[in-house]
Amino acid sequence: MSFFLSLSKLIDTVNERIGLSISWALLAAVLICAGNALVRYLLNISSNAWLEIQWYLFGAIFLLASSYTLKRNEHVRIDVVVGRFPKRVQVWIDVFGFLLFLLPATLLILYFSIPFAFESIRSQEMSSNAGGLIVWPAKLLIPIGFLLLSLQGISELIKRIGYLLGKVDASVFDKQQATPQEEIEAIAAANQLQVAEVTESFHPSNAKGA
């Protein structure tokens, strides 16, 4: 079991680094979107390439960050019923969910997306829009994203089985949520910071300097 737990940690590390790195693509997409809008309205200049690069970036964020989101247990879940069960029952439900739904779906999509992407690479597929970009990098993201998601699904399955065997603590895969007391303290700290900033702005020394 120790080998599989080490493998799980390796998968977690890889997906966490990819997820944190790809988050910068969101900033790039926002800057490109804003810059393209300004240039289009101020200079009446635009290009389909600028629009398509935004789609590619959003696609990369969605596909490459899905595994990181799964690692953090942040995907949308409806726990109205499951949340009432004992922890071990919840973990067993997760195990069956990974085996019967997540992994079959991700592996099936991975299987069909590989030839789909390779055919695009082979033909050096280009966008049908005038001035558009090459298409194959965007299509290549599909098998890469679902490979990472499949690996993370395997990692989560290992952690659940480790928990059932008494080898792993539930905190390793549970969603990390702030307690009500931590939220209250965070709000109080933010309010104190705002009060301090306002007080400083009205300090006599600041008024003299003005």
mmCIF file with all atom_site columns, C-alpha atoms in Angstrom:
data_model
loop_
_atom_site.group_PDB
_atom_site.id
_atom_site.type_symbol
_atom_site.label_atom_id
_atom_site.label_alt_id
_atom_site.label_comp_id
_atom_site.label_asym_id
_atom_site.label_entity_id
_atom_site.label_seq_id
_atom_site.pdbx_PDB_ins_code
_atom_site.Cartn_x
_atom_site.Cartn_y
_atom_site.Cartn_z
_atom_site.occupancy
_atom_site.B_iso_or_equiv
_atom_site.pdbx_formal_charge
_atom_site.auth_seq_id
_atom_site.auth_comp_id
_atom_site.auth_asym_id
_atom_site.auth_atom_id
_atom_site.pdbx_PDB_model_num
ATOM 1   C CA . MET A 1 1   ? 0.000   0.000  0.000   1.00 0.00 ? 1   MET A CA 1
ATOM 2   C CA . SER A 1 2   ? 2.930   2.328  0.677   1.00 0.00 ? 2   SER A CA 1
ATOM 3   C CA . PHE A 1 3   ? 3.891   2.224  -3.017  1.00 0.00 ? 3   PHE A CA 1
ATOM 4   C CA . PHE A 1 4   ? 0.405   3.285  -4.072  1.00 0.00 ? 4   PHE A CA 1
ATOM 5   C CA . LEU A 1 5   ? 0.283   6.061  -1.488  1.00 0.00 ? 5   LEU A CA 1
ATOM 6   C CA . SER A 1 6   ? 3.636   7.345  -2.781  1.00 0.00 ? 6   SER A CA 1
ATOM 7   C CA . LEU A 1 7   ? 2.233   7.221  -6.313  1.00 0.00 ? 7   LEU A CA 1
ATOM 8   C CA . SER A 1 8   ? -0.810  9.166  -5.129  1.00 0.00 ? 8   SER A CA 1
ATOM 9   C CA . LYS A 1 9   ? 1.407   11.857 -3.597  1.00 0.00 ? 9   LYS A CA 1
ATOM 10  C CA . LEU A 1 10  ? 3.369   12.125 -6.842  1.00 0.00 ? 10  LEU A CA 1
ATOM 11  C CA . ILE A 1 11  ? 0.177   12.538 -8.896  1.00 0.00 ? 11  ILE A CA 1
ATOM 12  C CA . ASP A 1 12  ? -1.103  15.130 -6.410  1.00 0.00 ? 12  ASP A CA 1
ATOM 13  C CA . THR A 1 13  ? 2.142   17.096 -6.638  1.00 0.00 ? 13  THR A CA 1
ATOM 14  C CA . VAL A 1 14  ? 2.158   17.103 -10.450 1.00 0.00 ? 14  VAL A CA 1
ATOM 15  C CA . ASN A 1 15  ? -1.476  18.178 -10.734 1.00 0.00 ? 15  ASN A CA 1
ATOM 16  C CA . GLU A 1 16  ? -1.109  20.823 -8.054  1.00 0.00 ? 16  GLU A CA 1
ATOM 17  C CA . ARG A 1 17  ? 1.847   22.400 -9.835  1.00 0.00 ? 17  ARG A CA 1
ATOM 18  C CA . ILE A 1 18  ? 0.037   22.302 -13.183 1.00 0.00 ? 18  ILE A CA 1
ATOM 19  C CA . GLY A 1 19  ? -3.122  23.747 -11.635 1.00 0.00 ? 19  GLY A CA 1
ATOM 20  C CA . LEU A 1 20  ? -1.288  26.616 -9.954  1.00 0.00 ? 20  LEU A CA 1
ATOM 21  C CA . SER A 1 21  ? 0.715   27.342 -13.107 1.00 0.00 ? 21  SER A CA 1
ATOM 22  C CA . ILE A 1 22  ? -2.281  27.327 -15.449 1.00 0.00 ? 22  ILE A CA 1
ATOM 23  C CA . SER A 1 23  ? -4.065  29.829 -13.200 1.00 0.00 ? 23  SER A CA 1
ATOM 24  C CA . TRP A 1 24  ? -1.890  32.497 -14.826 1.00 0.00 ? 24  TRP A CA 1
ATOM 25  C CA . ALA A 1 25  ? -3.656  31.738 -18.094 1.00 0.00 ? 25  ALA A CA 1
ATOM 26  C CA . LEU A 1 26  ? -6.752  33.387 -16.650 1.00 0.00 ? 26  LEU A CA 1
ATOM 27  C CA . LEU A 1 27  ? -4.846  36.635 -16.145 1.00 0.00 ? 27  LEU A CA 1
ATOM 28  C CA . ALA A 1 28  ? -3.476  36.373 -19.681 1.00 0.00 ? 28  ALA A CA 1
ATOM 29  C CA . ALA A 1 29  ? -6.971  35.811 -21.078 1.00 0.00 ? 29  ALA A CA 1
ATOM 30  C CA . VAL A 1 30  ? -8.354  38.834 -19.202 1.00 0.00 ? 30  VAL A CA 1
ATOM 31  C CA . LEU A 1 31  ? -5.517  41.088 -20.393 1.00 0.00 ? 31  LEU A CA 1
ATOM 32  C CA . ILE A 1 32  ? -5.874  39.920 -23.994 1.00 0.00 ? 32  ILE A CA 1
ATOM 33  C CA . CYS A 1 33  ? -9.653  40.381 -23.853 1.00 0.00 ? 33  CYS A CA 1
ATOM 34  C CA . ALA A 1 34  ? -9.327  43.905 -22.434 1.00 0.00 ? 34  ALA A CA 1
ATOM 35  C CA . GLY A 1 35  ? -6.545  44.854 -24.833 1.00 0.00 ? 35  GLY A CA 1
ATOM 36  C CA . ASN A 1 36  ? -8.432  43.517 -27.837 1.00 0.00 ? 36  ASN A CA 1
ATOM 37  C CA . ALA A 1 37  ? -11.557 45.462 -26.847 1.00 0.00 ? 37  ALA A CA 1
ATOM 38  C CA . LEU A 1 38  ? -9.622  48.714 -26.385 1.00 0.00 ? 38  LEU A CA 1
ATOM 39  C CA . VAL A 1 39  ? -7.799  48.374 -29.701 1.00 0.00 ? 39  VAL A CA 1
ATOM 40  C CA . ARG A 1 40  ? -11.010 47.482 -31.510 1.00 0.00 ? 40  ARG A CA 1
ATOM 41  C CA . TYR A 1 41  ? -12.970 50.475 -30.206 1.00 0.00 ? 41  TYR A CA 1
ATOM 42  C CA . LEU A 1 42  ? -10.165 53.036 -30.185 1.00 0.00 ? 42  LEU A CA 1
ATOM 43  C CA . LEU A 1 43  ? -8.280  52.116 -33.357 1.00 0.00 ? 43  LEU A CA 1
ATOM 44  C CA . ASN A 1 44  ? -10.898 50.030 -35.170 1.00 0.00 ? 44  ASN A CA 1
ATOM 45  C CA . ILE A 1 45  ? -8.389  47.179 -35.476 1.00 0.00 ? 45  ILE A CA 1
ATOM 46  C CA . SER A 1 46  ? -9.156  43.576 -34.623 1.00 0.00 ? 46  SER A CA 1
ATOM 47  C CA . SER A 1 47  ? -8.263  40.022 -35.546 1.00 0.00 ? 47  SER A CA 1
ATOM 48  C CA . ASN A 1 48  ? -9.878  36.622 -35.139 1.00 0.00 ? 48  ASN A CA 1
ATOM 49  C CA . ALA A 1 49  ? -6.582  35.394 -33.746 1.00 0.00 ? 49  ALA A CA 1
ATOM 50  C CA . TRP A 1 50  ? -7.034  37.530 -30.619 1.00 0.00 ? 50  TRP A CA 1
ATOM 51  C CA . LEU A 1 51  ? -10.507 36.076 -30.092 1.00 0.00 ? 51  LEU A CA 1
ATOM 52  C CA . GLU A 1 52  ? -9.360  32.495 -30.626 1.00 0.00 ? 52  GLU A CA 1
ATOM 53  C CA . ILE A 1 53  ? -6.397  32.776 -28.273 1.00 0.00 ? 53  ILE A CA 1
ATOM 54  C CA . GLN A 1 54  ? -8.892  33.675 -25.529 1.00 0.00 ? 54  GLN A CA 1
ATOM 55  C CA . TRP A 1 55  ? -10.881 30.514 -26.289 1.00 0.00 ? 55  TRP A CA 1
ATOM 56  C CA . TYR A 1 56  ? -7.685  28.454 -26.217 1.00 0.00 ? 56  TYR A CA 1
ATOM 57  C CA . LEU A 1 57  ? -6.679  29.909 -22.855 1.00 0.00 ? 57  LEU A CA 1
ATOM 58  C CA . PHE A 1 58  ? -10.098 29.283 -21.319 1.00 0.00 ? 58  PHE A CA 1
ATOM 59  C CA . GLY A 1 59  ? -10.007 25.749 -22.709 1.00 0.00 ? 59  GLY A CA 1
ATOM 60  C CA . ALA A 1 60  ? -6.575  25.206 -21.169 1.00 0.00 ? 60  ALA A CA 1
ATOM 61  C CA . ILE A 1 61  ? -7.810  26.500 -17.804 1.00 0.00 ? 61  ILE A CA 1
ATOM 62  C CA . PHE A 1 62  ? -10.844 24.219 -17.826 1.00 0.00 ? 62  PHE A CA 1
ATOM 63  C CA . LEU A 1 63  ? -9.036  21.079 -19.005 1.00 0.00 ? 63  LEU A CA 1
ATOM 64  C CA . LEU A 1 64  ? -5.748  21.388 -17.137 1.00 0.00 ? 64  LEU A CA 1
ATOM 65  C CA . ALA A 1 65  ? -7.198  22.652 -13.855 1.00 0.00 ? 65  ALA A CA 1
ATOM 66  C CA . SER A 1 66  ? -9.964  20.030 -13.562 1.00 0.00 ? 66  SER A CA 1
ATOM 67  C CA . SER A 1 67  ? -7.599  17.523 -11.970 1.00 0.00 ? 67  SER A CA 1
ATOM 68  C CA . TYR A 1 68  ? -6.351  20.148 -9.512  1.00 0.00 ? 68  TYR A CA 1
ATOM 69  C CA . THR A 1 69  ? -9.966  20.969 -8.630  1.00 0.00 ? 69  THR A CA 1
ATOM 70  C CA . LEU A 1 70  ? -10.662 17.271 -8.047  1.00 0.00 ? 70  LEU A CA 1
ATOM 71  C CA . LYS A 1 71  ? -7.610  17.043 -5.785  1.00 0.00 ? 71  LYS A CA 1
ATOM 72  C CA . ARG A 1 72  ? -8.991  19.885 -3.661  1.00 0.00 ? 72  ARG A CA 1
ATOM 73  C CA . ASN A 1 73  ? -12.450 18.276 -3.675  1.00 0.00 ? 73  ASN A CA 1
ATOM 74  C CA . GLU A 1 74  ? -13.900 21.521 -5.066  1.00 0.00 ? 74  GLU A CA 1
ATOM 75  C CA . HIS A 1 75  ? -16.123 20.096 -7.801  1.00 0.00 ? 75  HIS A CA 1
ATOM 76  C CA . VAL A 1 76  ? -19.826 20.701 -7.264  1.00 0.00 ? 76  VAL A CA 1
ATOM 77  C CA . ARG A 1 77  ? -21.380 17.993 -5.093  1.00 0.00 ? 77  ARG A CA 1
ATOM 78  C CA . ILE A 1 78  ? -24.906 17.492 -3.780  1.00 0.00 ? 78  ILE A CA 1
ATOM 79  C CA . ASP A 1 79  ? -24.395 16.143 -0.270  1.00 0.00 ? 79  ASP A CA 1
ATOM 80  C CA . VAL A 1 80  ? -27.872 16.675 1.132   1.00 0.00 ? 80  VAL A CA 1
ATOM 81  C CA . VAL A 1 81  ? -28.299 12.920 1.646   1.00 0.00 ? 81  VAL A CA 1
ATOM 82  C CA . VAL A 1 82  ? -24.722 11.612 1.574   1.00 0.00 ? 82  VAL A CA 1
ATOM 83  C CA . GLY A 1 83  ? -23.572 14.160 4.144   1.00 0.00 ? 83  GLY A CA 1
ATOM 84  C CA . ARG A 1 84  ? -25.831 12.518 6.742   1.00 0.00 ? 84  ARG A CA 1
ATOM 85  C CA . PHE A 1 85  ? -24.063 9.168  6.448   1.00 0.00 ? 85  PHE A CA 1
ATOM 86  C CA . PRO A 1 86  ? -21.076 8.068  8.583   1.00 0.00 ? 86  PRO A CA 1
ATOM 87  C CA . LYS A 1 87  ? -17.668 8.959  7.169   1.00 0.00 ? 87  LYS A CA 1
ATOM 88  C CA . ARG A 1 88  ? -16.832 5.407  6.087   1.00 0.00 ? 88  ARG A CA 1
ATOM 89  C CA . VAL A 1 89  ? -20.097 5.156  4.172   1.00 0.00 ? 89  VAL A CA 1
ATOM 90  C CA . GLN A 1 90  ? -19.320 8.445  2.427   1.00 0.00 ? 90  GLN A CA 1
ATOM 91  C CA . VAL A 1 91  ? -15.895 7.127  1.462   1.00 0.00 ? 91  VAL A CA 1
ATOM 92  C CA . TRP A 1 92  ? -17.387 3.907  0.106   1.00 0.00 ? 92  TRP A CA 1
ATOM 93  C CA . ILE A 1 93  ? -19.764 5.999  -2.014  1.00 0.00 ? 93  ILE A CA 1
ATOM 94  C CA . ASP A 1 94  ? -16.756 7.945  -3.323  1.00 0.00 ? 94  ASP A CA 1
ATOM 95  C CA . VAL A 1 95  ? -14.968 4.682  -4.168  1.00 0.00 ? 95  VAL A CA 1
ATOM 96  C CA . PHE A 1 96  ? -17.927 3.385  -6.173  1.00 0.00 ? 96  PHE A CA 1
ATOM 97  C CA . GLY A 1 97  ? -18.347 6.784  -7.805  1.00 0.00 ? 97  GLY A CA 1
ATOM 98  C CA . PHE A 1 98  ? -14.731 6.825  -8.973  1.00 0.00 ? 98  PHE A CA 1
ATOM 99  C CA . LEU A 1 99  ? -14.857 3.221  -10.209 1.00 0.00 ? 99  LEU A CA 1
ATOM 100 C CA . LEU A 1 100 ? -18.270 3.286  -11.896 1.00 0.00 ? 100 LEU A CA 1
ATOM 101 C CA . PHE A 1 101 ? -18.570 6.862  -13.156 1.00 0.00 ? 101 PHE A CA 1
ATOM 102 C CA . LEU A 1 102 ? -15.495 9.102  -13.074 1.00 0.00 ? 102 LEU A CA 1
ATOM 103 C CA . LEU A 1 103 ? -12.765 6.771  -14.324 1.00 0.00 ? 103 LEU A CA 1
ATOM 104 C CA . PRO A 1 104 ? -14.843 5.024  -17.036 1.00 0.00 ? 104 PRO A CA 1
ATOM 105 C CA . ALA A 1 105 ? -15.941 8.420  -18.386 1.00 0.00 ? 105 ALA A CA 1
ATOM 106 C CA . THR A 1 106 ? -12.475 10.030 -18.343 1.00 0.00 ? 106 THR A CA 1
ATOM 107 C CA . LEU A 1 107 ? -10.763 6.966  -19.821 1.00 0.00 ? 107 LEU A CA 1
ATOM 108 C CA . LEU A 1 108 ? -13.371 6.685  -22.565 1.00 0.00 ? 108 LEU A CA 1
ATOM 109 C CA . ILE A 1 109 ? -12.957 10.341 -23.526 1.00 0.00 ? 109 ILE A CA 1
ATOM 110 C CA . LEU A 1 110 ? -9.172  9.925  -23.380 1.00 0.00 ? 110 LEU A CA 1
ATOM 111 C CA . TYR A 1 111 ? -9.378  6.909  -25.683 1.00 0.00 ? 111 TYR A CA 1
ATOM 112 C CA . PHE A 1 112 ? -11.373 8.732  -28.355 1.00 0.00 ? 112 PHE A CA 1
ATOM 113 C CA . SER A 1 113 ? -9.608  12.091 -28.014 1.00 0.00 ? 113 SER A CA 1
ATOM 114 C CA . ILE A 1 114 ? -6.110  10.773 -28.764 1.00 0.00 ? 114 ILE A CA 1
ATOM 115 C CA . PRO A 1 115 ? -6.733  9.927  -32.449 1.00 0.00 ? 115 PRO A CA 1
ATOM 116 C CA . PHE A 1 116 ? -8.884  13.079 -32.695 1.00 0.00 ? 116 PHE A CA 1
ATOM 117 C CA . ALA A 1 117 ? -5.931  15.228 -31.585 1.00 0.00 ? 117 ALA A CA 1
ATOM 118 C CA . PHE A 1 118 ? -3.289  13.313 -33.567 1.00 0.00 ? 118 PHE A CA 1
ATOM 119 C CA . GLU A 1 119 ? -5.277  13.656 -36.774 1.00 0.00 ? 119 GLU A CA 1
ATOM 120 C CA . SER A 1 120 ? -5.394  17.404 -36.222 1.00 0.00 ? 120 SER A CA 1
ATOM 121 C CA . ILE A 1 121 ? -1.620  17.440 -35.667 1.00 0.00 ? 121 ILE A CA 1
ATOM 122 C CA . ARG A 1 122 ? -1.002  15.303 -38.754 1.00 0.00 ? 122 ARG A CA 1
ATOM 123 C CA . SER A 1 123 ? -3.020  17.598 -40.996 1.00 0.00 ? 123 SER A CA 1
ATOM 124 C CA . GLN A 1 124 ? -1.715  20.765 -39.307 1.00 0.00 ? 124 GLN A CA 1
ATOM 125 C CA . GLU A 1 125 ? -5.339  21.866 -38.963 1.00 0.00 ? 125 GLU A CA 1
ATOM 126 C CA . MET A 1 126 ? -5.980  25.591 -39.128 1.00 0.00 ? 126 MET A CA 1
ATOM 127 C CA . SER A 1 127 ? -8.944  27.652 -38.031 1.00 0.00 ? 127 SER A CA 1
ATOM 128 C CA . SER A 1 128 ? -11.642 28.168 -40.655 1.00 0.00 ? 128 SER A CA 1
ATOM 129 C CA . ASN A 1 129 ? -11.890 31.839 -39.623 1.00 0.00 ? 129 ASN A CA 1
ATOM 130 C CA . ALA A 1 130 ? -9.916  34.432 -41.550 1.00 0.00 ? 130 ALA A CA 1
ATOM 131 C CA . GLY A 1 131 ? -6.706  35.226 -39.688 1.00 0.00 ? 131 GLY A CA 1
ATOM 132 C CA . GLY A 1 132 ? -7.367  32.416 -37.220 1.00 0.00 ? 132 GLY A CA 1
ATOM 133 C CA . LEU A 1 133 ? -4.855  30.256 -35.374 1.00 0.00 ? 133 LEU A CA 1
ATOM 134 C CA . ILE A 1 134 ? -3.703  26.680 -35.724 1.00 0.00 ? 134 ILE A CA 1
ATOM 135 C CA . VAL A 1 135 ? -6.213  24.330 -34.108 1.00 0.00 ? 135 VAL A CA 1
ATOM 136 C CA . TRP A 1 136 ? -4.221  21.276 -33.089 1.00 0.00 ? 136 TRP A CA 1
ATOM 137 C CA . PRO A 1 137 ? -2.766  22.752 -29.838 1.00 0.00 ? 137 PRO A CA 1
ATOM 138 C CA . ALA A 1 138 ? -6.297  23.295 -28.562 1.00 0.00 ? 138 ALA A CA 1
ATOM 139 C CA . LYS A 1 139 ? -7.350  19.759 -29.538 1.00 0.00 ? 139 LYS A CA 1
ATOM 140 C CA . LEU A 1 140 ? -4.206  18.324 -27.944 1.00 0.00 ? 140 LEU A CA 1
ATOM 141 C CA . LEU A 1 141 ? -5.333  19.811 -24.635 1.00 0.00 ? 141 LEU A CA 1
ATOM 142 C CA . ILE A 1 142 ? -8.276  17.379 -24.568 1.00 0.00 ? 142 ILE A CA 1
ATOM 143 C CA . PRO A 1 143 ? -6.304  14.117 -24.140 1.00 0.00 ? 143 PRO A CA 1
ATOM 144 C CA . ILE A 1 144 ? -3.785  15.838 -21.872 1.00 0.00 ? 144 ILE A CA 1
ATOM 145 C CA . GLY A 1 145 ? -6.534  17.216 -19.645 1.00 0.00 ? 145 GLY A CA 1
ATOM 146 C CA . PHE A 1 146 ? -8.388  13.916 -19.389 1.00 0.00 ? 146 PHE A CA 1
ATOM 147 C CA . LEU A 1 147 ? -5.155  12.019 -18.793 1.00 0.00 ? 147 LEU A CA 1
ATOM 148 C CA . LEU A 1 148 ? -4.432  14.271 -15.826 1.00 0.00 ? 148 LEU A CA 1
ATOM 149 C CA . LEU A 1 149 ? -8.025  13.927 -14.615 1.00 0.00 ? 149 LEU A CA 1
ATOM 150 C CA . SER A 1 150 ? -7.839  10.133 -14.896 1.00 0.00 ? 150 SER A CA 1
ATOM 151 C CA . LEU A 1 151 ? -4.585  10.072 -12.939 1.00 0.00 ? 151 LEU A CA 1
ATOM 152 C CA . GLN A 1 152 ? -6.084  12.278 -10.243 1.00 0.00 ? 152 GLN A CA 1
ATOM 153 C CA . GLY A 1 153 ? -9.109  10.001 -10.099 1.00 0.00 ? 153 GLY A CA 1
ATOM 154 C CA . ILE A 1 154 ? -6.750  7.079  -9.482  1.00 0.00 ? 154 ILE A CA 1
ATOM 155 C CA . SER A 1 155 ? -4.975  9.114  -6.792  1.00 0.00 ? 155 SER A CA 1
ATOM 156 C CA . GLU A 1 156 ? -8.260  9.919  -5.055  1.00 0.00 ? 156 GLU A CA 1
ATOM 157 C CA . LEU A 1 157 ? -9.270  6.266  -5.238  1.00 0.00 ? 157 LEU A CA 1
ATOM 158 C CA . ILE A 1 158 ? -5.977  5.238  -3.615  1.00 0.00 ? 158 ILE A CA 1
ATOM 159 C CA . LYS A 1 159 ? -6.487  7.746  -0.809  1.00 0.00 ? 159 LYS A CA 1
ATOM 160 C CA . ARG A 1 160 ? -10.036 6.523  -0.127  1.00 0.00 ? 160 ARG A CA 1
ATOM 161 C CA . ILE A 1 161 ? -8.895  2.900  -0.020  1.00 0.00 ? 161 ILE A CA 1
ATOM 162 C CA . GLY A 1 162 ? -6.023  3.945  2.238   1.00 0.00 ? 162 GLY A CA 1
ATOM 163 C CA . TYR A 1 163 ? -8.526  5.572  4.574   1.00 0.00 ? 163 TYR A CA 1
ATOM 164 C CA . LEU A 1 164 ? -10.665 2.432  4.664   1.00 0.00 ? 164 LEU A CA 1
ATOM 165 C CA . LEU A 1 165 ? -7.556  0.412  5.516   1.00 0.00 ? 165 LEU A CA 1
ATOM 166 C CA . GLY A 1 166 ? -6.583  2.837  8.264   1.00 0.00 ? 166 GLY A CA 1
ATOM 167 C CA . LYS A 1 167 ? -3.478  4.075  6.420   1.00 0.00 ? 167 LYS A CA 1
ATOM 168 C CA . VAL A 1 168 ? -4.663  7.607  5.569   1.00 0.00 ? 168 VAL A CA 1
ATOM 169 C CA . ASP A 1 169 ? -6.413  10.334 7.540   1.00 0.00 ? 169 ASP A CA 1
ATOM 170 C CA . ALA A 1 170 ? -9.590  11.786 6.042   1.00 0.00 ? 170 ALA A CA 1
ATOM 171 C CA . SER A 1 171 ? -8.044  15.271 6.076   1.00 0.00 ? 171 SER A CA 1
ATOM 172 C CA . VAL A 1 172 ? -5.887  14.203 3.114   1.00 0.00 ? 172 VAL A CA 1
ATOM 173 C CA . PHE A 1 173 ? -8.876  14.236 0.755   1.00 0.00 ? 173 PHE A CA 1
ATOM 174 C CA . ASP A 1 174 ? -11.584 16.154 2.618   1.00 0.00 ? 174 ASP A CA 1
ATOM 175 C CA . LYS A 1 175 ? -12.570 19.581 1.377   1.00 0.00 ? 175 LYS A CA 1
ATOM 176 C CA . GLN A 1 176 ? -10.778 22.153 3.484   1.00 0.00 ? 176 GLN A CA 1
ATOM 177 C CA . GLN A 1 177 ? -13.355 24.578 4.837   1.00 0.00 ? 177 GLN A CA 1
ATOM 178 C CA . ALA A 1 178 ? -12.882 27.418 7.249   1.00 0.00 ? 178 ALA A CA 1
ATOM 179 C CA . THR A 1 179 ? -14.717 27.050 10.522  1.00 0.00 ? 179 THR A CA 1
ATOM 180 C CA . PRO A 1 180 ? -17.285 29.719 11.484  1.00 0.00 ? 180 PRO A CA 1
ATOM 181 C CA . GLN A 1 181 ? -14.842 31.017 14.119  1.00 0.00 ? 181 GLN A CA 1
ATOM 182 C CA . GLU A 1 182 ? -12.066 31.355 11.515  1.00 0.00 ? 182 GLU A CA 1
ATOM 183 C CA . GLU A 1 183 ? -14.417 33.234 9.184   1.00 0.00 ? 183 GLU A CA 1
ATOM 184 C CA . ILE A 1 184 ? -15.446 35.593 11.996  1.00 0.00 ? 184 ILE A CA 1
ATOM 185 C CA . GLU A 1 185 ? -11.809 36.248 12.862  1.00 0.00 ? 185 GLU A CA 1
ATOM 186 C CA . ALA A 1 186 ? -10.945 36.900 9.211   1.00 0.00 ? 186 ALA A CA 1
ATOM 187 C CA . ILE A 1 187 ? -13.823 39.384 8.853   1.00 0.00 ? 187 ILE A CA 1
ATOM 188 C CA . ALA A 1 188 ? -12.845 41.113 12.102  1.00 0.00 ? 188 ALA A CA 1
ATOM 189 C CA . ALA A 1 189 ? -9.216  41.390 10.960  1.00 0.00 ? 189 ALA A CA 1
ATOM 190 C CA . ALA A 1 190 ? -10.312 42.868 7.616   1.00 0.00 ? 190 ALA A CA 1
ATOM 191 C CA . ASN A 1 191 ? -12.547 45.407 9.379   1.00 0.00 ? 191 ASN A CA 1
ATOM 192 C CA . GLN A 1 192 ? -9.728  46.433 11.731  1.00 0.00 ? 192 GLN A CA 1
ATOM 193 C CA . LEU A 1 193 ? -7.430  46.922 8.755   1.00 0.00 ? 193 LEU A CA 1
ATOM 194 C CA . GLN A 1 194 ? -9.989  49.161 7.037   1.00 0.00 ? 194 GLN A CA 1
ATOM 195 C CA . VAL A 1 195 ? -10.479 51.221 10.216  1.00 0.00 ? 195 VAL A CA 1
ATOM 196 C CA . ALA A 1 196 ? -6.713  51.615 10.605  1.00 0.00 ? 196 ALA A CA 1
ATOM 197 C CA . GLU A 1 197 ? -6.373  52.807 7.004   1.00 0.00 ? 197 GLU A CA 1
ATOM 198 C CA . VAL A 1 198 ? -9.164  55.362 7.401   1.00 0.00 ? 198 VAL A CA 1
ATOM 199 C CA . THR A 1 199 ? -7.734  56.605 10.716  1.00 0.00 ? 199 THR A CA 1
ATOM 200 C CA . GLU A 1 200 ? -4.303  56.987 9.183   1.00 0.00 ? 200 GLU A CA 1
ATOM 201 C CA . SER A 1 201 ? -5.677  58.982 6.265   1.00 0.00 ? 201 SER A CA 1
ATOM 202 C CA . PHE A 1 202 ? -7.157  61.541 8.696   1.00 0.00 ? 202 PHE A CA 1
ATOM 203 C CA . HIS A 1 203 ? -4.086  61.708 10.943  1.00 0.00 ? 203 HIS A CA 1
ATOM 204 C CA . PRO A 1 204 ? -2.987  65.343 11.672  1.00 0.00 ? 204 PRO A CA 1
ATOM 205 C CA . SER A 1 205 ? 0.472   64.702 10.254  1.00 0.00 ? 205 SER A CA 1
ATOM 206 C CA . ASN A 1 206 ? -1.104  63.712 6.936   1.00 0.00 ? 206 ASN A CA 1
ATOM 207 C CA . ALA A 1 207 ? -3.257  66.818 6.964   1.00 0.00 ? 207 ALA A CA 1
ATOM 208 C CA . LYS A 1 208 ? -0.199  69.045 7.543   1.00 0.00 ? 208 LYS A CA 1
ATOM 209 C CA . GLY A 1 209 ? 1.652   67.348 4.754   1.00 0.00 ? 209 GLY A CA 1
ATOM 210 C CA . ALA A 1 210 ? -1.293  68.026 2.441   1.00 0.00 ? 210 ALA A CA 1
#
